[in-house]
Coordinates of C-alpha atoms and ligand atoms in Angstrom, one line a residue:
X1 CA 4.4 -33.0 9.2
X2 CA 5.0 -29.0 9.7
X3 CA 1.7 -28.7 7.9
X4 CA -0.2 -31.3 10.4
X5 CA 1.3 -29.4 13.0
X6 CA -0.1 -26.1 11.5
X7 CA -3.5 -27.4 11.4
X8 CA -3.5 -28.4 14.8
X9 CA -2.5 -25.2 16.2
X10 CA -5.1 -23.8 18.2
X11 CA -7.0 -20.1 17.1
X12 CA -5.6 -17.0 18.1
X13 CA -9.2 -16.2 19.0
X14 CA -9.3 -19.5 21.3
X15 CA -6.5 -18.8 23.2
X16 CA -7.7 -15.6 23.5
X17 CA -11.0 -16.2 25.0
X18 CA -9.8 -18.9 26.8
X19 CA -7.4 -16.5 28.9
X20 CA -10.1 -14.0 29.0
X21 CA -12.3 -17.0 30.2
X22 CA -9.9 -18.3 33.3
X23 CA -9.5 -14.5 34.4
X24 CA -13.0 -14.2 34.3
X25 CA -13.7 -17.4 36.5
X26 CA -11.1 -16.0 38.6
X27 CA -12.1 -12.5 39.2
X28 CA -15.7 -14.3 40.2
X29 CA -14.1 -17.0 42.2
X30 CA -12.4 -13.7 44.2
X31 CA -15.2 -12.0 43.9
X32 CA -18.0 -14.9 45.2
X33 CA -15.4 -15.5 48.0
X34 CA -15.0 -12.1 49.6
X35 CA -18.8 -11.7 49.3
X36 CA -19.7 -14.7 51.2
X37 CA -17.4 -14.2 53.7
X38 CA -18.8 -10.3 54.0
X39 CA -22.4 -11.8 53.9
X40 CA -21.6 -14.1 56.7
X41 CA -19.8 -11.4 58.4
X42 CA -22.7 -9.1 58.4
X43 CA -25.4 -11.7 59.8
X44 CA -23.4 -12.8 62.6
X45 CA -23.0 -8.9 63.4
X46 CA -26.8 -8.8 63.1
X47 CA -27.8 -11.7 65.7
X48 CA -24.6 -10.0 67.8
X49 CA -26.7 -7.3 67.9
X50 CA -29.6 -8.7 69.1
X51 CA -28.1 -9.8 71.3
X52 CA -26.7 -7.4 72.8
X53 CA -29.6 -5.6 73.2
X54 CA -31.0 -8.0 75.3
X55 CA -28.0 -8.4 77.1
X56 CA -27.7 -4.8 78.0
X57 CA -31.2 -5.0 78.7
X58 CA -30.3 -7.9 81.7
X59 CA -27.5 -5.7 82.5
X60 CA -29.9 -2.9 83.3
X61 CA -32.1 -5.0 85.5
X62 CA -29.6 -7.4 87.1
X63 CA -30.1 -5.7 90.4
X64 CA -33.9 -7.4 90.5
X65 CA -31.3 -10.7 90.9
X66 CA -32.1 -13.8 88.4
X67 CA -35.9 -13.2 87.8
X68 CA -34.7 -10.5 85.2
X69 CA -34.0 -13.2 82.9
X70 CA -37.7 -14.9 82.9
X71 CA -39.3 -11.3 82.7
X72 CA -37.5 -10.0 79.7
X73 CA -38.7 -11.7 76.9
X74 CA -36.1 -13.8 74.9
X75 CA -35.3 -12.7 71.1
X76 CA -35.2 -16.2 70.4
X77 CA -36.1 -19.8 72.3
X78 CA -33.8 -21.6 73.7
X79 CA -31.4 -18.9 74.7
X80 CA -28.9 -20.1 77.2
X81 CA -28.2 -16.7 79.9
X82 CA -25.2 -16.9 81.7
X83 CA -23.8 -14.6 84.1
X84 CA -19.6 -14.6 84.7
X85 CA -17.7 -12.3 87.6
X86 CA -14.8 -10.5 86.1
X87 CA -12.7 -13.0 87.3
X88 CA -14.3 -15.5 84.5
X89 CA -16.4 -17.6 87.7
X90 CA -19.8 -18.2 86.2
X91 CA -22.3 -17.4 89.0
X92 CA -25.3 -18.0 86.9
X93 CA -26.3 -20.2 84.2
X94 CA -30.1 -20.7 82.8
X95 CA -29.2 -24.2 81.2
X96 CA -27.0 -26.1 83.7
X97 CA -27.8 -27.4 87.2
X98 CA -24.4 -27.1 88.8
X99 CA -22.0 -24.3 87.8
X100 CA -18.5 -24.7 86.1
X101 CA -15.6 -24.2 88.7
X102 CA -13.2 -23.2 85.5
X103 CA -12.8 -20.0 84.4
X104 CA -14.6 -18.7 81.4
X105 CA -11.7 -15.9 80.5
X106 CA -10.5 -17.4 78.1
X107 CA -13.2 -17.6 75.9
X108 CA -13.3 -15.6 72.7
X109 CA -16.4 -13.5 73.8
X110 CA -15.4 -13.2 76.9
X111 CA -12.0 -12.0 76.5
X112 CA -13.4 -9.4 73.9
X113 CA -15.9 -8.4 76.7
X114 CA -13.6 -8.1 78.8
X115 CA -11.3 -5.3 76.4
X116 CA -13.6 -3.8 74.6
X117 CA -17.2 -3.9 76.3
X118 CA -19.0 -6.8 74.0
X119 CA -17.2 -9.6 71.7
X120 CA -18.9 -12.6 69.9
X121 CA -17.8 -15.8 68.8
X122 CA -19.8 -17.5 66.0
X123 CA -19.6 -21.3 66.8
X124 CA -18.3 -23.0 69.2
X125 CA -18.8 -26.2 71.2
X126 CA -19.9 -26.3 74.9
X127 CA -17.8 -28.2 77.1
X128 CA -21.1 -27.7 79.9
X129 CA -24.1 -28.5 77.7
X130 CA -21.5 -30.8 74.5
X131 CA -24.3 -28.6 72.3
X132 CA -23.0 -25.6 69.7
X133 CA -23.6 -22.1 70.8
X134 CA -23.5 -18.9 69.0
X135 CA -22.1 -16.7 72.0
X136 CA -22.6 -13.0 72.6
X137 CA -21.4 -11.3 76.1
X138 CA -21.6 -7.6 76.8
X139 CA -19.9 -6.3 80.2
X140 CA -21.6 -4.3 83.0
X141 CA -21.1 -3.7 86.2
X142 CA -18.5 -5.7 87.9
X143 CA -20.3 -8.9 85.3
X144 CA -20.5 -10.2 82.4
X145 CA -24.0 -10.9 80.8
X146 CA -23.2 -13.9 77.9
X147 CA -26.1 -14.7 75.7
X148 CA -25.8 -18.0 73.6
X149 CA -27.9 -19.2 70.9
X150 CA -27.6 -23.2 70.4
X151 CA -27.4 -24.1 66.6
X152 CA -30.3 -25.6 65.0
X153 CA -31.4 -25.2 61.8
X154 CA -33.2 -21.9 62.2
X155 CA -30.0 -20.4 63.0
X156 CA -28.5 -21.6 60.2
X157 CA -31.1 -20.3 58.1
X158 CA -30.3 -17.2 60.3
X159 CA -26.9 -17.2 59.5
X160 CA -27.0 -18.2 55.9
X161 CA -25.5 -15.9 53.7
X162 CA -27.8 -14.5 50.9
X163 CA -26.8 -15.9 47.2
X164 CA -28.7 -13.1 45.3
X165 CA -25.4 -11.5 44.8
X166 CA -23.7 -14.8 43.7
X167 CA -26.3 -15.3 41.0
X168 CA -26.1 -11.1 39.5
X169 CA -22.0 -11.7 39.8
X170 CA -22.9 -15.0 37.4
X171 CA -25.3 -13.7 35.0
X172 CA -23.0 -10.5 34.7
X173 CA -19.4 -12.9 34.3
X174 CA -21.7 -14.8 31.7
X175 CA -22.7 -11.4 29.7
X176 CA -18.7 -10.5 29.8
X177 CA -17.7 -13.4 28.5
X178 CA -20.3 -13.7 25.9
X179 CA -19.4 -10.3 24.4
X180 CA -15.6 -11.3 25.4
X181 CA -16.3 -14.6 22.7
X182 CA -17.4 -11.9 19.8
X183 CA -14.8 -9.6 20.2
X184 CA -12.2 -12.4 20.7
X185 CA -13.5 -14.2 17.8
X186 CA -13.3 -10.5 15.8
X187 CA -10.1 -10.0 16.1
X188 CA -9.0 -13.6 15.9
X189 CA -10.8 -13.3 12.2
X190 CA -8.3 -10.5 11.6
X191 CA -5.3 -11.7 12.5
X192 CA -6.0 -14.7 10.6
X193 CA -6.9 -12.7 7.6
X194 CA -3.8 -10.7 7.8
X195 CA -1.6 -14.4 8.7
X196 CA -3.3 -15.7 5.5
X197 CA -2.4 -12.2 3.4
X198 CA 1.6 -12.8 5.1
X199 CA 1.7 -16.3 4.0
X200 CA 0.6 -15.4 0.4
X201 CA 3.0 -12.2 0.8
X202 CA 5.5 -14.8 1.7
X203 CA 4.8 -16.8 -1.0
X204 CA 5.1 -14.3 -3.8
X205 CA 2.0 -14.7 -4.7
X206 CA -0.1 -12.0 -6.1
X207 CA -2.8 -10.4 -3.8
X208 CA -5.2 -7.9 -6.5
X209 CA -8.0 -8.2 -3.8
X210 CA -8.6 -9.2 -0.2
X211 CA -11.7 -8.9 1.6
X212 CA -12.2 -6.0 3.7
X213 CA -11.0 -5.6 6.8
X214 CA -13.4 -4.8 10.0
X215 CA -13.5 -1.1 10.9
X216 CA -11.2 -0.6 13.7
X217 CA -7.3 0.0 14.5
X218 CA -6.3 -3.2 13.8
X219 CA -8.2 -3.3 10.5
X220 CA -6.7 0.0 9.6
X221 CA -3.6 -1.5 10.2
X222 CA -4.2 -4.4 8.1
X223 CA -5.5 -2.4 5.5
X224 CA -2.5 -0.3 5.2
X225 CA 0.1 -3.2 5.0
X226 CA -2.1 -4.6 2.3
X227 CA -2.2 -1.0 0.0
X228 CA 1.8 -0.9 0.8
X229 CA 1.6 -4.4 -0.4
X230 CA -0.4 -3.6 -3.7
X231 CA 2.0 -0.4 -4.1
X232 CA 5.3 -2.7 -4.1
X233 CA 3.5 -5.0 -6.1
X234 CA 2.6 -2.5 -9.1
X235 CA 6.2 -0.7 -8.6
X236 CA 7.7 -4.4 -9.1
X237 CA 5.0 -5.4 -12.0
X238 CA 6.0 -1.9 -13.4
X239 CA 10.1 -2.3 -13.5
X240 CA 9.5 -5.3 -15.2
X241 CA 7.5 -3.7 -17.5
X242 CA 9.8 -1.1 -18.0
X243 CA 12.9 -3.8 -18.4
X244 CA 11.1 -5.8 -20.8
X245 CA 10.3 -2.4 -22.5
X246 CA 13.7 -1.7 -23.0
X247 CA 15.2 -5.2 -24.1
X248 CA 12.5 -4.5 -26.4
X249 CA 13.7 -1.4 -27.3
X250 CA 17.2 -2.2 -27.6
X251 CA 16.7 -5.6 -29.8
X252 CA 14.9 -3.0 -32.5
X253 CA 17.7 -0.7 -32.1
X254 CA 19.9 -3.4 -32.8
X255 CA 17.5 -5.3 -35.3
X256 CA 17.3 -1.4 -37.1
X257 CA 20.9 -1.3 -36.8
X258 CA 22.3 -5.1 -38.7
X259 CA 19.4 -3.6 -41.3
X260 CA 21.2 -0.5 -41.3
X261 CA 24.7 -2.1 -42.1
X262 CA 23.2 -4.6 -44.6
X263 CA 21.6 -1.4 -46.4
X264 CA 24.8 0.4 -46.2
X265 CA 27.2 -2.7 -47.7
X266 CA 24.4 -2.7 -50.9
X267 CA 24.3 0.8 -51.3
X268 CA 28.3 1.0 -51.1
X269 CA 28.6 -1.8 -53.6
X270 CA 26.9 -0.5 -56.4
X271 CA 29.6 2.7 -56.8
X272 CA 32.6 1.2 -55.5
X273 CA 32.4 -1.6 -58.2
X274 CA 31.5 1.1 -60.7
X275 CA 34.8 3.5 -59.6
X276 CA 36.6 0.1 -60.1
X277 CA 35.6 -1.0 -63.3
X278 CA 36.1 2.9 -64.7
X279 CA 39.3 3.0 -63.6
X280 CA 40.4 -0.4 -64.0
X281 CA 39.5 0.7 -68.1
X282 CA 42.1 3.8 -67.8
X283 CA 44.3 2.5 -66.2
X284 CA 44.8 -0.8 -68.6
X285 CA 43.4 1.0 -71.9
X286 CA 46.2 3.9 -71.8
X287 CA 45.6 4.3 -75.4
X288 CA 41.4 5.3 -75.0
X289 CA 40.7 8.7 -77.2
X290 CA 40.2 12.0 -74.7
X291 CA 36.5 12.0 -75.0
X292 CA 36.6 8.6 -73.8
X293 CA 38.9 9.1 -71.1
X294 CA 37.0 12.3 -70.0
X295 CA 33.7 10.2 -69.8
X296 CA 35.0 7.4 -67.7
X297 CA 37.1 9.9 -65.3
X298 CA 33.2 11.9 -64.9
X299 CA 31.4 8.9 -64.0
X300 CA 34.1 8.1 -61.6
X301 CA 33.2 11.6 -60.2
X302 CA 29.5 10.9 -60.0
X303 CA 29.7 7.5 -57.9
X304 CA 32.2 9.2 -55.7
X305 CA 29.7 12.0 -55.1
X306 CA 27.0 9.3 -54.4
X307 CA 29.4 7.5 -51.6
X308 CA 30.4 10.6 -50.3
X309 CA 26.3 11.3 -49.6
X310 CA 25.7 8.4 -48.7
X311 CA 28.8 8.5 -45.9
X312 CA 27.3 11.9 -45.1
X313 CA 23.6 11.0 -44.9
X314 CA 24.7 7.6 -42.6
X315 CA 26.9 10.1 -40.4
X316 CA 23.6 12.0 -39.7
X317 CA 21.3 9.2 -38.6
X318 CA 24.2 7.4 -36.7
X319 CA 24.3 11.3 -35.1
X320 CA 20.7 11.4 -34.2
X321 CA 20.4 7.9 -32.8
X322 CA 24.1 6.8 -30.9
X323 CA 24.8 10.8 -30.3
X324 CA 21.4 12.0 -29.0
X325 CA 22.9 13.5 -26.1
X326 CA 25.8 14.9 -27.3
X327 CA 23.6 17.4 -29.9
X328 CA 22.9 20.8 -28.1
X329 CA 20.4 22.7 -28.2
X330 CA 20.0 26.6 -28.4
X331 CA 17.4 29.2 -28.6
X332 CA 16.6 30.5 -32.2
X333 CA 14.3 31.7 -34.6
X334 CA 12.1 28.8 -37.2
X335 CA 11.0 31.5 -39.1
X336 CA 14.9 32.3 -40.0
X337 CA 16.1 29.3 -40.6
X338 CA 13.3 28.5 -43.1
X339 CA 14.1 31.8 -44.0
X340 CA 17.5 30.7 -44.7
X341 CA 16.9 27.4 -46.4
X342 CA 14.5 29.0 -49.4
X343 CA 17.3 31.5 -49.9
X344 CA 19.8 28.6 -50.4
X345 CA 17.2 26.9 -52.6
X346 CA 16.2 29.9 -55.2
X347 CA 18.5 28.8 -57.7
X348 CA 17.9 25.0 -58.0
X349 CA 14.0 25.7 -57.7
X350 CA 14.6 27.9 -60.5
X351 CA 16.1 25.9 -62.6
X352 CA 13.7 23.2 -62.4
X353 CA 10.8 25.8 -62.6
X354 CA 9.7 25.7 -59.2
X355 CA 8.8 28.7 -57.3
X356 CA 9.1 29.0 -53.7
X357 CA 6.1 30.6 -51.7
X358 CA 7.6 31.0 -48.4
X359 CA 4.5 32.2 -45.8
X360 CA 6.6 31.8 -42.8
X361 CA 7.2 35.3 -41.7
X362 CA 7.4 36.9 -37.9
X363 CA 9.3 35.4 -35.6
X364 CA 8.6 31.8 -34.1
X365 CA 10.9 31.5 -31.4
X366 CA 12.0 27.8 -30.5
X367 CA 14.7 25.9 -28.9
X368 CA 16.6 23.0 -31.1
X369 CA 19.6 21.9 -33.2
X370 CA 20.0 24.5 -35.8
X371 CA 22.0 22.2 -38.0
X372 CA 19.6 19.6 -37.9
X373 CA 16.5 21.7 -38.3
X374 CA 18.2 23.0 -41.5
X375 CA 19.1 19.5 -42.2
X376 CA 15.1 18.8 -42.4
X377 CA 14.0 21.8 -44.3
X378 CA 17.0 21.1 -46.9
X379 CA 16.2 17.8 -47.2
X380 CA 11.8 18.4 -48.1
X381 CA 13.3 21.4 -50.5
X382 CA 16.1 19.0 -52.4
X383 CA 13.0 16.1 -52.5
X384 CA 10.7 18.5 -53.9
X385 CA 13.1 19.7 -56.4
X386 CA 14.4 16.2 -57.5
X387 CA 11.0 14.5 -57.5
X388 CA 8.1 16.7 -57.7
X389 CA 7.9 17.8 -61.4
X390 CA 5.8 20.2 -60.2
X391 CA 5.5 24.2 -60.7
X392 CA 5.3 25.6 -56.7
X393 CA 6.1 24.9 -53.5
X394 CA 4.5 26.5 -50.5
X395 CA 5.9 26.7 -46.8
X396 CA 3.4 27.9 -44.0
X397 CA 3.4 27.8 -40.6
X398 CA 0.1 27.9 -38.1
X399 CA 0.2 28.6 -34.2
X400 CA -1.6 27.3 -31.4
X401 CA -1.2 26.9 -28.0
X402 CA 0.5 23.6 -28.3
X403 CA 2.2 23.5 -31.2
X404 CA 3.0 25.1 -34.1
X405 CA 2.2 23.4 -36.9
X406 CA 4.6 24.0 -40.5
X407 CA 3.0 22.9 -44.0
X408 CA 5.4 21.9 -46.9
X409 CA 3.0 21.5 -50.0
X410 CA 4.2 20.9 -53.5
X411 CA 2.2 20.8 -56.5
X412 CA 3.9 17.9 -58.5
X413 CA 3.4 14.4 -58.8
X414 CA 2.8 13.4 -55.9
X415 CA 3.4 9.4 -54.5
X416 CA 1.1 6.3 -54.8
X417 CA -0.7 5.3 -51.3
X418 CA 0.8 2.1 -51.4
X419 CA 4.0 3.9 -51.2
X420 CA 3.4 6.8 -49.3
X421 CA 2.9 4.7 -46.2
X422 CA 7.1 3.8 -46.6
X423 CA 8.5 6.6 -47.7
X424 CA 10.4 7.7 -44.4
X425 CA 11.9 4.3 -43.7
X426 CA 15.7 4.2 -44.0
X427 CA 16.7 3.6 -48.1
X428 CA 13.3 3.3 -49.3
X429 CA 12.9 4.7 -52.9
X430 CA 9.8 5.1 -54.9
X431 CA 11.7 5.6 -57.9
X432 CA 15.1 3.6 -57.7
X433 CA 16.3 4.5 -61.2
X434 CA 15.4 8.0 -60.5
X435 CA 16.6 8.4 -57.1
X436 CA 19.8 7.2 -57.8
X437 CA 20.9 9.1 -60.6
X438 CA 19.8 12.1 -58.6
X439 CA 22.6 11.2 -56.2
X440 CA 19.4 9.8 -53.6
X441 CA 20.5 7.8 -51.1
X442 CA 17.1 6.5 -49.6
X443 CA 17.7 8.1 -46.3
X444 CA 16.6 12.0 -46.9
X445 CA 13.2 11.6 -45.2
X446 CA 14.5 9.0 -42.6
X447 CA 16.8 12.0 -41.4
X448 CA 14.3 14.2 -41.6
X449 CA 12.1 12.0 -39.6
X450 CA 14.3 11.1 -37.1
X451 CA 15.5 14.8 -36.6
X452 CA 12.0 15.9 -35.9
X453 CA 11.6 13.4 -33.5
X454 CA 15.1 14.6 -31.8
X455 CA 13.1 17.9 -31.1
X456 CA 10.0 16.1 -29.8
X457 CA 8.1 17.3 -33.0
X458 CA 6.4 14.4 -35.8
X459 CA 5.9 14.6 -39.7
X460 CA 2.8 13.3 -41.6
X461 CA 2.1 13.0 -45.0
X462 CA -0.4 13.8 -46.5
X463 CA -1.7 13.5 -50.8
X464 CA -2.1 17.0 -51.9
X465 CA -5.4 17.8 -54.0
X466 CA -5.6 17.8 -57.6
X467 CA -1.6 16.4 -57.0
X468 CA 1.5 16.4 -54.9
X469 CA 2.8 16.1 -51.3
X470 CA 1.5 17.6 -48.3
X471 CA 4.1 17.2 -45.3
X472 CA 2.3 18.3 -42.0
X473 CA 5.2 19.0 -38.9
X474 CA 4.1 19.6 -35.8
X475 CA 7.0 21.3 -32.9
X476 CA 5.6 21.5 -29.3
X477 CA 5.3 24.7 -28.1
X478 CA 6.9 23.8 -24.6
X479 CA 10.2 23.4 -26.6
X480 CA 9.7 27.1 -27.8
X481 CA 11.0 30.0 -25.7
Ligands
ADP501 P1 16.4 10.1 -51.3 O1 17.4 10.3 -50.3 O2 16.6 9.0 -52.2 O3 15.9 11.3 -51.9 P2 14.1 10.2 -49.5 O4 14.0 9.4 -48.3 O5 14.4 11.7 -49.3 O6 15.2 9.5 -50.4 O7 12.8 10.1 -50.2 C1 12.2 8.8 -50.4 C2 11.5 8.7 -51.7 O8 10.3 9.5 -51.7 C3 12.3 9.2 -52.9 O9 13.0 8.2 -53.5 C4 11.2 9.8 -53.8 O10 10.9 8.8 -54.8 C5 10.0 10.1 -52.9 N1 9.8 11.5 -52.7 C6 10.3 12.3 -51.7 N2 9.8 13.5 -51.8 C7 9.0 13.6 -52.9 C8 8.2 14.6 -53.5 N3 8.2 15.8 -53.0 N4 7.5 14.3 -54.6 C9 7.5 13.0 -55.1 N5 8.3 12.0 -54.6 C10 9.0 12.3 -53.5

């Protein structure tokens, strides 16, 4: 029904054009009307003044008595002459065989002959003659010389007003309105372009492309409403984005984090079950020989150091990831904190026969965590040492205007691709066996990983040639002061 009703609404553009229509028939109506009415004005004024002339022309001769008036030739035929005293008494009439006894003051022409010199009066009927005069009088001397033209059709003609003018005020109203229906219907298209674009607006709807609008104020205005239009659009289309980003982001955090706990309840079983067993044996075997006794309490030792890294490796991920923002950060030195770190690592290298080739030397001036940057450098140095079975390890560092890019190269064994790929996910071990009796807990490289990324820096790795481990990690210079 509200649709219906919709449809039968008449165009902006119609109702436009229809009031610019009816002013236009008005103004011409007005227009046509005054016209006329000046036209007509003006050719009565004419014949008046004809007649005048003729009649001042009478005037001037009247003292030659009434054979004036068949001497002077007549502007027109027919004329009636009359001659009236200033006391309205007609004393002479061309036309009529006895004289009027009533008084001819009252007549229009008369009258205004009478005040002002001359007067007219366009039509009127002739009680004398019962014919329809055009009268002009004109005063002289102690008379009044009345001219009167009877009306036939060449005084109508006479009369008629000229209709030129009506035709130009047509043709012109017609040429108005003609460029009033394209400039009507113009707009009209525009409003209904932006009523359609409101509608859809209304509706929801997405609007990636509207036709263009015409080039003029309106357009412009249209054009604009439609950009802010597309702008809240996009802004909309991009906070869902963004939301759907972070429920994203927060089920992997959470989907990383059950993993996390599963990993964590394996991992703890493992040496908890092992300190149980060992010390369910002493405690229920009080008579075991020393050596035996010594043996269990060591291994007891040796899975408590492995829970207490493990605690200590989780601590430092759950650190990174929940306590991002409660890490500071302070201006220091990369070059001294590797530095540091080799120091720290001379004597294990050396006992495994590694030996460190640290190239890092200057200054390189950047702003982190110092605990965590150690915790990186610590963690590459106790992996190369545990794992590499090689003879060297070389740190170097390379600057550019972006970053500046540290190399951690060993000469050892080196990982299969298929592993390589894996190797800093959270409690992934190449060697399980190996790893573990080590005191590995899986998570070295997924601290050191995670760390790097705290700084805004990334690790790669890459196979070193003939063998080993290449780790490339790059620090953005804009985090160096
Ligand atoms: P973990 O804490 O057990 O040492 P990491 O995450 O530090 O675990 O390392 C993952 C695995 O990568 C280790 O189990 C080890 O097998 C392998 N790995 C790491 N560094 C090296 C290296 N320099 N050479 C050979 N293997 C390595």
């Amino acid at each position: 029904m509200a649709m219906a009703s919709l449809n039968r609404r008449v165009a902006f553009h119609r109702v436009l054009f229809a009031g610019l229509l009816s002013f236009a028939a008005l103004m011409v109506t007005a227009f046509a009307t005054f016209q006329y009415m000046r036209e007509r004005e003006f050719k009565a004024d004419e014949l008046n003044i004809r007649l005048q002339a003729y009649n001042t022309r009478i005037l001037d001769n009247l003292t030659e008595g009434d054979t004036v008036i068949s001497r002077i030739s007549k502007p027109m035929p027919d004329l009636r002459i009359s001659i009236i005293d200033t006391d309205g008494q007609m004393i002479f009439d061309n036309s009529l065989d006895s004289l009027p006894k009533a008084s001819h003051l009252d007549r229009e022409e008369v009258r205004e002959a009478m005040t002002s010199g001359q007067g007219y009066d366009v039509r009127r009927h002739s009680s004398e003659t019962g014919l329809q005069y055009f009268y002009s009088a004109t005063r002289g001397d102690g008379v009044i010389v009345r001219s009167a033209v009877p009306y036939s059709t060449s005084l109508h003609q006479l009369l008629a007003p000229d209709f030129t003018f009506l035709w130009i005020t047509f043709l012109i109203a017609a040429a108005v309105c003609t460029l009033g229906y394209f400039a009507t219907r113009n707009l009209g298209r525009n409003v209904s372009r932006l009523n359609e674009f409101a509608r859809k607006a209304e509706r929801g709807e997405r609007i990636y492309d509207t036709d263009a609008f015409p080039h003029n104020e309106l357009g412009d205005i249209s054009n604009h409403i439609v950009r802010l239009y597309s702008r809240l659009q996009q802004a909309l289309a991009d906070r869902d984005r963004e939301h759907k980003d972070a429920m994203k982001q927060q089920e992997d955090k959470n989907r990383i984090k059950r993993q996390l706990t599963n990993n964590i309840n394996h991992e703890l079983k493992t040496p908890v079950a092992a300190m149980g067993l060992c010390l369910e044996t002493l405690l229920y075997h009080p008579g075991l020989p020393e050596e035996k006794r010594r043996e269990f309490l060591r291994r007891c030792m040796e899975h408590n150091a492995r829970l207490q890294n493990l605690l200590e490796d989780v601590a430092s991920l759950t650190r990174i990831e929940d306590g991002a923002h409660s890490i500071e950060k302070a201006p220091l030195d990369l070059c001294r904190v590797i530095e540091d770190v080799c120091v720290e690592f001379e004597p294990a290298a050396g006992h495994a026969g590694i030996a460190i080739i640290n190239k890092v030397k200057g200054e390189i001036p950047f702003e982190g965590n110092r605990e965590l940057l150690e915790s990186v450098f610590r963690n590459l140095f106790s992996n190369a040492v545990k794992y590499s079975n090689g003879t060297r390890v070389t740190i170097s560092a390379m600057k550019d205007r972006e970053h500046t890019v540290i190399t951690f190269v060993d000469d050892g064994d080196g990982i299969a691709p298929e592993h390589l790929v894996h190797i800093f996910e959270r409690f992934y071990r190449v060697d399980k066996g190996r790893s573990r009796a080590s005191g590995g807990t899986g998570l070295g490289l997924a601290i050191v990983k995670n760390a790097l990324l705290w700084h805004g820096a990334s690790i790669t790795v890459y196979p070193e040639q003939p063998h080993g481990l290449r780790f490339t990690i790059c620090f953005p210079t804009e985090s160096q002061v």
